Structure formats: C-alpha cells, structure tokens
mmCIF file of C-alpha atoms in Angstrom:
data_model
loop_
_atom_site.group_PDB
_atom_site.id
_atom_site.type_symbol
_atom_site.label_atom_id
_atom_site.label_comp_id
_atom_site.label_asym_id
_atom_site.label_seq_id
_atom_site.Cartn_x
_atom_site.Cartn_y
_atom_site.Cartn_z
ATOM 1 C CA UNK N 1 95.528 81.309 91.107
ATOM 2 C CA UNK N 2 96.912 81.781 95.002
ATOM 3 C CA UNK N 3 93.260 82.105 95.793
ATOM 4 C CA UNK N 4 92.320 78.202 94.514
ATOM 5 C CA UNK N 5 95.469 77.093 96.238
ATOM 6 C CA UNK N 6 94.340 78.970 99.470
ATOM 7 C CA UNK N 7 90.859 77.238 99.167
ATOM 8 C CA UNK N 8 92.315 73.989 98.361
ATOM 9 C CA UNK N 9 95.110 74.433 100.988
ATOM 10 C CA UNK N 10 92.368 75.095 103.602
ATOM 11 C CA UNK N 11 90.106 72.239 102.558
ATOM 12 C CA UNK N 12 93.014 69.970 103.068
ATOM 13 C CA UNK N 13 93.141 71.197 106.097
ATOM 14 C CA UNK N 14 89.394 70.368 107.235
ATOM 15 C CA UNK N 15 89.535 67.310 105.685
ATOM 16 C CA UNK N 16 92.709 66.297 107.157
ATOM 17 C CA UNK N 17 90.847 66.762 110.793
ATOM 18 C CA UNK N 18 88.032 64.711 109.841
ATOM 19 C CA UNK N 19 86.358 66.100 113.122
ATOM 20 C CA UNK N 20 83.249 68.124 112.287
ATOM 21 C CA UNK N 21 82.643 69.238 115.974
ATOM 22 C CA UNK N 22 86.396 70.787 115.715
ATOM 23 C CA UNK N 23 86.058 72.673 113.019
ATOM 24 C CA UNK N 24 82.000 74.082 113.258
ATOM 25 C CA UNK N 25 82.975 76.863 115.585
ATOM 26 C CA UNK N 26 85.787 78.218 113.122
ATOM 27 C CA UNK N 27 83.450 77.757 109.826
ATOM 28 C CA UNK N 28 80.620 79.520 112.019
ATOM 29 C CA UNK N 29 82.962 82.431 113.234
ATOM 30 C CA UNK N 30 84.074 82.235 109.429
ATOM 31 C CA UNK N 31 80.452 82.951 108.211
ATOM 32 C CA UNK N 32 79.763 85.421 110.908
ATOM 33 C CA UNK N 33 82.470 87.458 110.012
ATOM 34 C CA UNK N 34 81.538 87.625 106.720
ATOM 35 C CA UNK N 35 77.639 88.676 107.115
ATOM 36 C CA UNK N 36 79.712 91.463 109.705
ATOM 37 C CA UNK N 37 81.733 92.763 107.024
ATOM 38 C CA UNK N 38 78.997 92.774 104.478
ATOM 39 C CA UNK N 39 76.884 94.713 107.366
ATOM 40 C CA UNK N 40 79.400 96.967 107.696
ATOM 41 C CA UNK N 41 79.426 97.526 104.034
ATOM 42 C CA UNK N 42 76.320 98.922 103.715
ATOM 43 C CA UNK N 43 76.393 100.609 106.761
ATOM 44 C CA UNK N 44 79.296 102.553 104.993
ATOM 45 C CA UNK N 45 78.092 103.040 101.953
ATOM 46 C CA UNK N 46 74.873 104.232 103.451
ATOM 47 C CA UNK N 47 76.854 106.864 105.447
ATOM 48 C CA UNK N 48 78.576 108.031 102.163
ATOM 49 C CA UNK N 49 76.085 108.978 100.440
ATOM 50 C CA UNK N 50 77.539 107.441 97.367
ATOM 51 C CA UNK N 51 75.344 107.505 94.013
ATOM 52 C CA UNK N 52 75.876 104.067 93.200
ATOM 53 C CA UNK N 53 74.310 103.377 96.590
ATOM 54 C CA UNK N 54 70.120 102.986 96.728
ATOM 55 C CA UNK N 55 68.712 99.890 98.484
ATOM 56 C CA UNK N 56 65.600 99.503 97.280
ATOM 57 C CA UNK N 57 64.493 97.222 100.426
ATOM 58 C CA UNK N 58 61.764 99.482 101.739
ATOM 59 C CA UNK N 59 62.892 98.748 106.096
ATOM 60 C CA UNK N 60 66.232 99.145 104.734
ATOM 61 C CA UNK N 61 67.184 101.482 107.657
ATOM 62 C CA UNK N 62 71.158 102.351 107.951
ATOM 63 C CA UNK N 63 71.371 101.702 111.717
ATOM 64 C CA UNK N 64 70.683 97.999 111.249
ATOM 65 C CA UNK N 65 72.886 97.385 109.388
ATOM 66 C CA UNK N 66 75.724 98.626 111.775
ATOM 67 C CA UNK N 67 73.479 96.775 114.739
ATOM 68 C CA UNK N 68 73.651 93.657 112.638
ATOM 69 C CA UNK N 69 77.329 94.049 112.209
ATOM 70 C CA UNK N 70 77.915 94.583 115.955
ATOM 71 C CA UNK N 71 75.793 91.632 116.417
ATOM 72 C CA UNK N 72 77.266 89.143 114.241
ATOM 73 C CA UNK N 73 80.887 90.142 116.441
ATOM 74 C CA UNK N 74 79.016 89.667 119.519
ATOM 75 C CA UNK N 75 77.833 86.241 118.468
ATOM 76 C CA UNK N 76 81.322 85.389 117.231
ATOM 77 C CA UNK N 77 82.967 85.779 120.880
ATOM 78 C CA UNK N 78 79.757 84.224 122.872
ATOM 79 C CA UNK N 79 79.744 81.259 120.782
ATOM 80 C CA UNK N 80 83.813 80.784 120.868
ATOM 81 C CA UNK N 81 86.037 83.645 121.615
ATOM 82 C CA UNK N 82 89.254 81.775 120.872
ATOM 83 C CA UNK N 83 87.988 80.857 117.327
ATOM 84 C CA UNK N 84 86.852 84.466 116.868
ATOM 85 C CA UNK N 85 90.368 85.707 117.707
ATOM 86 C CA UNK N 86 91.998 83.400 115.408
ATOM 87 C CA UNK N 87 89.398 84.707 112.611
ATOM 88 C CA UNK N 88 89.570 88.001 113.469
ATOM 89 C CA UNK N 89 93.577 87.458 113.300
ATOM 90 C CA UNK N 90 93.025 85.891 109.898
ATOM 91 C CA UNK N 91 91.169 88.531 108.537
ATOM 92 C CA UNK N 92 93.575 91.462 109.955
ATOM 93 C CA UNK N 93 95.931 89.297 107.847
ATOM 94 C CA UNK N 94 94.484 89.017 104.409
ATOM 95 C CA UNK N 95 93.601 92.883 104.903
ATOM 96 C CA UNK N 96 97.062 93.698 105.536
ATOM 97 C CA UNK N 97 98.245 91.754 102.081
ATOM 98 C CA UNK N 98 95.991 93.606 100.140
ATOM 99 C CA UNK N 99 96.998 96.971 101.758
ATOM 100 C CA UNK N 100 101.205 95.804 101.338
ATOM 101 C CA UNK N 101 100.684 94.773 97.690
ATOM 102 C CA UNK N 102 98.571 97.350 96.400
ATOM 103 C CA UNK N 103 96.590 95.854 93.969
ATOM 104 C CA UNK N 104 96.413 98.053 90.885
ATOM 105 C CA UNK N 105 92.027 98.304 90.973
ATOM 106 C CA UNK N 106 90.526 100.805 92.117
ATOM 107 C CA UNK N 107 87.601 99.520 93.811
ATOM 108 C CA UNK N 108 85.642 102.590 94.731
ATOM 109 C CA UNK N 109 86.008 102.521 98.441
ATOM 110 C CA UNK N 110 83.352 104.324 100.716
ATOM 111 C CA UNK N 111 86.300 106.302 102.375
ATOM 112 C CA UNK N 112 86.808 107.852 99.550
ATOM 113 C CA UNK N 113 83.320 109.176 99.286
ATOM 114 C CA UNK N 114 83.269 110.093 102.646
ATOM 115 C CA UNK N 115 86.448 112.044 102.357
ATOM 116 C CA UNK N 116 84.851 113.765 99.031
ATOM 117 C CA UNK N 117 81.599 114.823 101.264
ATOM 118 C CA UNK N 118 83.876 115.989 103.855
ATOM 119 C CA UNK N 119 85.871 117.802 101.739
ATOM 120 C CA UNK N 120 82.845 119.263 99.785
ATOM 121 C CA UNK N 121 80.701 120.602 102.807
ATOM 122 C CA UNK N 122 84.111 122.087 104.080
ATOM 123 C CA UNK N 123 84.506 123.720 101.155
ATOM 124 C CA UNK N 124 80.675 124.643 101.006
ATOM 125 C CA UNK N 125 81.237 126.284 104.647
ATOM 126 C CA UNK N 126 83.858 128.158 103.616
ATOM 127 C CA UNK N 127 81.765 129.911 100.421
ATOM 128 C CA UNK N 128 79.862 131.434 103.590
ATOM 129 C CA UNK N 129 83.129 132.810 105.346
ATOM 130 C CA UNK N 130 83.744 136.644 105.595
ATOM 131 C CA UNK N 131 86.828 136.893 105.423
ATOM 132 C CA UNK N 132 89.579 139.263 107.806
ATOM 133 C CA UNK N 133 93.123 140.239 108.074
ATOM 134 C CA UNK N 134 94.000 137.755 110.643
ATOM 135 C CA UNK N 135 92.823 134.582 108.667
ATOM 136 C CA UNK N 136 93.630 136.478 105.390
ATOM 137 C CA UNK N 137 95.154 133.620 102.728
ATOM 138 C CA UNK N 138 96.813 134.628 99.247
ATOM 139 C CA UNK N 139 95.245 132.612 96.374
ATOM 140 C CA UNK N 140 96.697 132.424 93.113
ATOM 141 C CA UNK N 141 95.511 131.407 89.992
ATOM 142 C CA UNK N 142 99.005 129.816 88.154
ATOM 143 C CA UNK N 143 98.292 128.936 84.596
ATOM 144 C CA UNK N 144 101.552 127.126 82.624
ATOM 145 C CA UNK N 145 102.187 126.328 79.361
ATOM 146 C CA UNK N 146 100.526 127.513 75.958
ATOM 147 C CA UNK N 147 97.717 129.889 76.913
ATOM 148 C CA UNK N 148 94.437 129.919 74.637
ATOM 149 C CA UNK N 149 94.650 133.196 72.799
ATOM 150 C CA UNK N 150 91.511 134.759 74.004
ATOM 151 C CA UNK N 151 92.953 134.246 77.534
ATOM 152 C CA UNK N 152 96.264 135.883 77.166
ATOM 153 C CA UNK N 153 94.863 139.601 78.376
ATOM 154 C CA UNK N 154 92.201 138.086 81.011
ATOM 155 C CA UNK N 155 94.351 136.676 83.005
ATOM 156 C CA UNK N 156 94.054 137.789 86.702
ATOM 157 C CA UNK N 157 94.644 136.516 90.058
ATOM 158 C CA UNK N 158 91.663 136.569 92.260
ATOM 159 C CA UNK N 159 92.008 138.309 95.426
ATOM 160 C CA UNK N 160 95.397 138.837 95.837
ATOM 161 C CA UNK N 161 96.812 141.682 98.550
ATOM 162 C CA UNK N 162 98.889 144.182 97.006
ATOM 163 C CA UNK N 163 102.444 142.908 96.461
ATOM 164 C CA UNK N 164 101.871 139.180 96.812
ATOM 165 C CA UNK N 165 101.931 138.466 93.242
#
C-alpha cells in the first residue's frame, strides 16, 4: 500500500512540473541506477557462488557485470552529477528503511553466501592444521537434555587436555 502512494505521490510530482526537460535527467539517473544495482547483483551473486545462481548467457562473464555497474555510475555523474547525488541520496534512503524496519523475509542475500564460503574454506583450512601447544584450543562436545540410550556410554569429548573437562 505505501508503495502505490509513493508511486502516485511521485507522479504527482512530475506531473505537477509539467516540464519534461526538468525532469529527464532525474528519470535517466533513476533508470541508470537501477540497471547499476541489477549489475551489481549479478556481479554478487556471481562472486558467491550461490546454487541458485547459473546464467545460462554463454559471454556471461562476471567482470562485466561489475564494469557495467561502474559504468552506469559513471554515466549518472557525466550526464548530471547533481541529479545523481539526489538519486544516489534517495536510494541510501529507501535502503536505510528497509535496514531500520526489518522486514520479516528473508530474501537470500549474496552476503550471506559469501559469509558461508568464507566460513567454509576457513574451516576447510583449518582440517589441514597441525596443531601445537601454543595455539592449543579445548573443544567440547556438550550434549543436554534426554540422551538416546545407545549414546549414554559413548559419550566422549574429542580432544580434550587432561583436566579441562
């Protein structure tokens, strides 16, 4: 609903003007910004590695799609940098509402599959680690509650120094 009356709020607006040649360079900064963002989406999402992610454009290369995103900026500030800063302005705004009100979605970012490939070749560099008594870390297995019965004897805590259980 607040997204119709933003639309209709801001085709008031334009039509309220009734100046084309005033408002062309904030409807192209407006476009631009979006074919950015969209570039910068794949670019992303390319970089992630995610599963749901397979263009199927065969020159689909993930560097142009960060050069097209740089481009689309450059074009924004060459063809009217005061229009791009307001745009860029409103943008940093409606991302900032979405981050204060928290929408509850979970939209699958592509930080959080970068984080999870971070996190997993970490972890993968680690399985290669000898280990020493400088950079010696307890770990403990804790298991709470009800305990399956077959697990009540097996229970053991993985490489634990004597004394630190």
């Amino acid at each position: 609903y607040r997204a119709y009356m933003l639309a209709l709020v801001v085709a008031a607006a334009f039509v309220g003007i009734a100046e084309l040649n005033a408002i062309a360079p904030i409807i192209t900064n407006f476009f631009l910004i979006s074919y950015a963002l969209i570039n910068y989406a794949c670019f992303e999402a390319s970089l992630s590695k995610s599963p749901g992610w397979r263009p199927s454009y065969k020159y689909y290369n993930t560097w142009t799609s960060l050069a097209g995103a740089l481009l689309c900026a450059a074009v924004m500030f060459v063809t009217s940098w005061w229009t791009a800063l307001i745009t860029v302005a409103i943008i940093y705004g409606l991302y900032r509402y979405i981050a204060f009100t928290k929408p509850p979605v979970n939209w699958g970012s592509s930080k959080q599959a970068l984080k999870y490939n971070n996190a997993l070749s970490l972890i993968h560099e680690l399985s290669g680690l000898s280990y020493h008594v400088k950079n010696f870390r307890p770990q403990f297995l804790v298991l709470t509650g009800h305990l399956l019965p077959d697990l009540d004897s097996s229970v053991s805590c993985p490489r634990s120094a004597k004394g630190s259980v």
